[in-house]
Amino acid sequence: MEIIIRRLSQRLSPSPFINLCKTPIIRSHHKPILNYYNNLYQLITIIRPFSSSTARTPSRWLSGFGTRKKITNLPRIVQAGDPVLHQPARDVSVEEIGSDRVQKIIDDMVQVMRRRPGVGLAAPQIGIPLKIIVLEDIKEYIAQAPEEENIAQDRRPFDLLVILNPKLKKKSNKSAFFFEGCLSVDGYRALVERYLEVEVNGLDRDGKPIKVDACGWQARILQHECDHLDGTLYVDKMVKRTFRTVENVDLPLVNGCPKQGVR
């Protein structure tokens, strides 16, 4: 966010309008004008930068309504290139699970995911190399996507899941290609092949065993989040020629790319 302090006078510009998006170049040899101009700096305007995630109504992946909410006093979502996203996370020990630290990490993850909003988050995405994932998909998010898209993706709502030390295995060899994105690779999408049915075993936030049998879009989210715990981003698995900005996600695929849908 940039702060531009400016006030233009009629002497400097014949236009009554103030350009708040571009700072004029003042040559150093025009000292009288420079001094006069500096004395006119009285207007403070805060300009919110354009964000690709608000340019359309994203409903295809970890984007919820597509309107970012201000996150105060919460961890930031780290972006691709940060080492924590590219190395394996470690297990949470049984002794750690009930600790205030781990419970706060879980609470922070849930709040960050919901406020973004998104439908899944892994601890490395807030800079913590622990094997913790949270995920949730609600009716309000799903309603933002066309009904035919939700049907094709087998996307249905599910309640909040908190899984520590998840272990994922496929339940069948059936797979599908759909566009995927990531809060840590902001503003981009690409086709990724995922299994249609998976099973995840782990511990809940109280340290009790939990097992999730998932299919369709929930299975995709689980695979995406578990990849984070291995230091893998979706761009490591994407069909490279389908990589694009979120604004271009609906443009035709180039020749040779797999079509979206179940294989």
CSV table of N, CA, C and O in Angstrom, one decimal, residues 43-90:
chain,number,residue,atom,x,y,z
A,43,LEU,N,-2.3,17.1,1.3
A,43,LEU,CA,-3.3,16.1,1.0
A,43,LEU,C,-2.7,14.7,1.2
A,43,LEU,O,-1.8,14.4,0.5
A,44,ILE,N,-3.3,13.9,2.1
A,44,ILE,CA,-2.8,12.5,2.3
A,44,ILE,C,-3.9,11.6,1.7
A,44,ILE,O,-5.1,11.6,2.2
A,45,THR,N,-3.6,10.8,0.8
A,45,THR,CA,-4.5,9.9,0.2
A,45,THR,C,-4.0,8.4,0.2
A,45,THR,O,-2.9,8.2,-0.2
A,46,ILE,N,-4.7,7.5,0.7
A,46,ILE,CA,-4.3,6.1,0.7
A,46,ILE,C,-5.0,5.4,-0.4
A,46,ILE,O,-6.2,5.4,-0.5
A,47,ILE,N,-4.2,4.8,-1.3
A,47,ILE,CA,-4.7,4.1,-2.4
A,47,ILE,C,-4.6,2.6,-2.2
A,47,ILE,O,-3.5,2.1,-2.0
A,48,ARG,N,-5.6,1.8,-2.3
A,48,ARG,CA,-5.6,0.4,-2.2
A,48,ARG,C,-5.2,-0.2,-3.5
A,48,ARG,O,-5.9,0.0,-4.5
A,49,PRO,N,-4.1,-1.0,-3.6
A,49,PRO,CA,-3.6,-1.5,-4.8
A,49,PRO,C,-4.6,-2.6,-5.4
A,49,PRO,O,-5.3,-3.2,-4.6
A,50,PHE,N,-4.7,-2.7,-6.7
A,50,PHE,CA,-5.5,-3.7,-7.3
A,50,PHE,C,-5.0,-5.0,-7.1
A,50,PHE,O,-3.8,-5.3,-7.1
A,51,SER,N,-5.9,-6.0,-6.8
A,51,SER,CA,-5.5,-7.4,-6.5
A,51,SER,C,-6.2,-8.3,-7.5
A,51,SER,O,-7.4,-8.2,-7.7
A,52,SER,N,-5.4,-9.2,-8.1
A,52,SER,CA,-6.0,-10.1,-9.1
A,52,SER,C,-7.0,-11.0,-8.4
A,52,SER,O,-7.9,-11.4,-9.1
A,53,SER,N,-7.0,-11.2,-7.1
A,53,SER,CA,-7.9,-12.1,-6.5
A,53,SER,C,-9.3,-11.5,-6.4
A,53,SER,O,-10.3,-12.2,-6.1
A,54,THR,N,-9.4,-10.2,-6.6
A,54,THR,CA,-10.7,-9.5,-6.5
A,54,THR,C,-11.2,-9.1,-7.8
A,54,THR,O,-12.2,-8.4,-7.9
A,55,ALA,N,-10.5,-9.5,-8.9
A,55,ALA,CA,-10.9,-9.1,-10.2
A,55,ALA,C,-12.0,-9.9,-10.8
A,55,ALA,O,-12.7,-9.4,-11.7
A,56,ARG,N,-12.3,-11.0,-10.2
A,56,ARG,CA,-13.4,-11.8,-10.6
A,56,ARG,C,-13.9,-12.5,-9.4
A,56,ARG,O,-13.5,-12.3,-8.3
A,57,THR,N,-14.9,-13.3,-9.5
A,57,THR,CA,-15.5,-14.0,-8.4
A,57,THR,C,-14.9,-15.4,-8.4
A,57,THR,O,-15.4,-16.3,-9.0
A,58,PRO,N,-13.7,-15.6,-7.7
A,58,PRO,CA,-13.1,-16.9,-7.8
A,58,PRO,C,-13.9,-17.9,-7.0
A,58,PRO,O,-14.3,-17.7,-5.9
A,59,SER,N,-14.2,-19.1,-7.6
A,59,SER,CA,-14.9,-20.1,-6.9
A,59,SER,C,-14.3,-21.5,-7.2
A,59,SER,O,-14.9,-22.5,-6.9
A,60,ARG,N,-13.2,-21.4,-7.9
A,60,ARG,CA,-12.6,-22.7,-8.4
A,60,ARG,C,-11.7,-23.4,-7.4
A,60,ARG,O,-11.5,-24.6,-7.5
A,61,TRP,N,-11.2,-22.7,-6.4
A,61,TRP,CA,-10.2,-23.4,-5.6
A,61,TRP,C,-10.2,-22.8,-4.2
A,61,TRP,O,-11.3,-22.6,-3.6
A,62,LEU,N,-9.1,-22.4,-3.6
A,62,LEU,CA,-9.0,-22.0,-2.3
A,62,LEU,C,-9.3,-20.5,-2.1
A,62,LEU,O,-8.5,-19.7,-1.7
A,63,SER,N,-10.5,-20.1,-2.6
A,63,SER,CA,-10.7,-18.7,-2.7
A,63,SER,C,-12.0,-18.2,-2.1
A,63,SER,O,-12.2,-17.0,-2.0
A,64,GLY,N,-12.9,-19.1,-1.7
A,64,GLY,CA,-14.1,-18.6,-1.1
A,64,GLY,C,-14.9,-17.6,-1.9
A,64,GLY,O,-15.1,-17.8,-3.1
A,65,PHE,N,-15.2,-16.5,-1.3
A,65,PHE,CA,-16.0,-15.4,-2.0
A,65,PHE,C,-15.1,-14.6,-2.9
A,65,PHE,O,-15.6,-13.9,-3.7
A,66,GLY,N,-13.8,-14.6,-2.7
A,66,GLY,CA,-12.9,-13.9,-3.5
A,66,GLY,C,-12.6,-12.5,-3.0
A,66,GLY,O,-11.8,-11.7,-3.6
A,67,THR,N,-13.2,-12.0,-1.9
A,67,THR,CA,-12.9,-10.7,-1.3
A,67,THR,C,-12.1,-10.9,-0.1
A,67,THR,O,-12.5,-11.5,0.9
A,68,ARG,N,-10.9,-10.4,-0.2
A,68,ARG,CA,-10.0,-10.6,1.0
A,68,ARG,C,-10.4,-9.7,2.1
A,68,ARG,O,-10.8,-8.5,1.9
A,69,LYS,N,-10.4,-10.3,3.3
A,69,LYS,CA,-10.7,-9.5,4.5
A,69,LYS,C,-9.4,-9.2,5.2
A,69,LYS,O,-8.5,-9.9,5.2
A,70,LYS,N,-9.4,-8.0,5.8
A,70,LYS,CA,-8.2,-7.6,6.5
A,70,LYS,C,-7.9,-8.5,7.7
A,70,LYS,O,-8.8,-8.7,8.5
A,71,ILE,N,-6.7,-9.0,7.8
A,71,ILE,CA,-6.3,-9.9,8.9
A,71,ILE,C,-5.4,-9.1,9.8
A,71,ILE,O,-4.4,-8.7,9.5
A,72,THR,N,-5.9,-9.0,11.0
A,72,THR,CA,-5.2,-8.2,12.1
A,72,THR,C,-4.7,-9.1,13.1
A,72,THR,O,-5.4,-10.0,13.6
A,73,ASN,N,-3.4,-8.9,13.5
A,73,ASN,CA,-2.8,-9.7,14.6
A,73,ASN,C,-2.8,-11.2,14.3
A,73,ASN,O,-3.0,-12.0,15.2
A,74,LEU,N,-2.8,-11.6,13.1
A,74,LEU,CA,-2.7,-13.0,12.7
A,74,LEU,C,-1.5,-13.2,11.8
A,74,LEU,O,-1.0,-12.3,11.1
A,75,PRO,N,-1.0,-14.4,11.7
A,75,PRO,CA,0.2,-14.7,10.8
A,75,PRO,C,-0.2,-14.4,9.4
A,75,PRO,O,-1.3,-14.6,8.9
A,76,ARG,N,0.8,-14.0,8.6
A,76,ARG,CA,0.6,-13.7,7.2
A,76,ARG,C,0.8,-15.1,6.4
A,76,ARG,O,1.4,-16.0,6.9
A,77,ILE,N,0.2,-15.2,5.3
A,77,ILE,CA,0.4,-16.3,4.4
A,77,ILE,C,1.7,-16.1,3.6
A,77,ILE,O,1.8,-15.2,2.9
A,78,VAL,N,2.6,-17.0,3.9
A,78,VAL,CA,3.9,-16.9,3.1
A,78,VAL,C,3.7,-17.4,1.7
A,78,VAL,O,2.9,-18.2,1.4
A,79,GLN,N,4.6,-16.8,0.8
A,79,GLN,CA,4.4,-17.0,-0.6
A,79,GLN,C,5.5,-17.9,-1.2
A,79,GLN,O,6.6,-18.1,-0.5
A,80,ALA,N,5.3,-18.4,-2.3
A,80,ALA,CA,6.3,-19.3,-3.0
A,80,ALA,C,7.6,-18.7,-3.0
A,80,ALA,O,7.8,-17.5,-3.3
A,81,GLY,N,8.6,-19.5,-2.7
A,81,GLY,CA,10.0,-19.1,-2.6
A,81,GLY,C,10.5,-19.1,-1.1
A,81,GLY,O,11.7,-19.2,-0.9
A,82,ASP,N,9.6,-19.0,-0.2
A,82,ASP,CA,9.9,-19.1,1.2
A,82,ASP,C,10.3,-20.5,1.5
A,82,ASP,O,9.6,-21.4,1.2
A,83,PRO,N,11.5,-20.7,2.1
A,83,PRO,CA,12.0,-22.1,2.3
A,83,PRO,C,11.0,-23.0,3.0
A,83,PRO,O,11.0,-24.2,2.8
A,84,VAL,N,10.2,-22.4,3.9
A,84,VAL,CA,9.3,-23.3,4.7
A,84,VAL,C,8.3,-24.0,3.8
A,84,VAL,O,7.8,-25.1,4.2
A,85,LEU,N,8.0,-23.5,2.6
A,85,LEU,CA,7.1,-24.1,1.7
A,85,LEU,C,7.7,-25.2,0.9
A,85,LEU,O,7.0,-25.9,0.2
A,86,HIS,N,9.0,-25.3,0.9
A,86,HIS,CA,9.7,-26.2,0.0
A,86,HIS,C,10.5,-27.2,0.7
A,86,HIS,O,11.4,-27.8,0.1
A,87,GLN,N,10.2,-27.5,2.0
A,87,GLN,CA,10.9,-28.5,2.7
A,87,GLN,C,9.8,-29.3,3.6
A,87,GLN,O,8.8,-28.7,3.9
A,88,PRO,N,10.1,-30.5,3.9
A,88,PRO,CA,9.1,-31.3,4.6
A,88,PRO,C,8.9,-30.7,6.0
A,88,PRO,O,9.8,-30.2,6.7
A,89,ALA,N,7.6,-30.8,6.5
A,89,ALA,CA,7.3,-30.4,7.9
A,89,ALA,C,7.5,-31.6,8.8
A,89,ALA,O,7.7,-32.7,8.3
A,90,ARG,N,7.6,-31.3,10.1
A,90,ARG,CA,7.8,-32.4,11.0
A,90,ARG,C,6.5,-32.8,11.7
A,90,ARG,O,5.5,-32.0,11.8
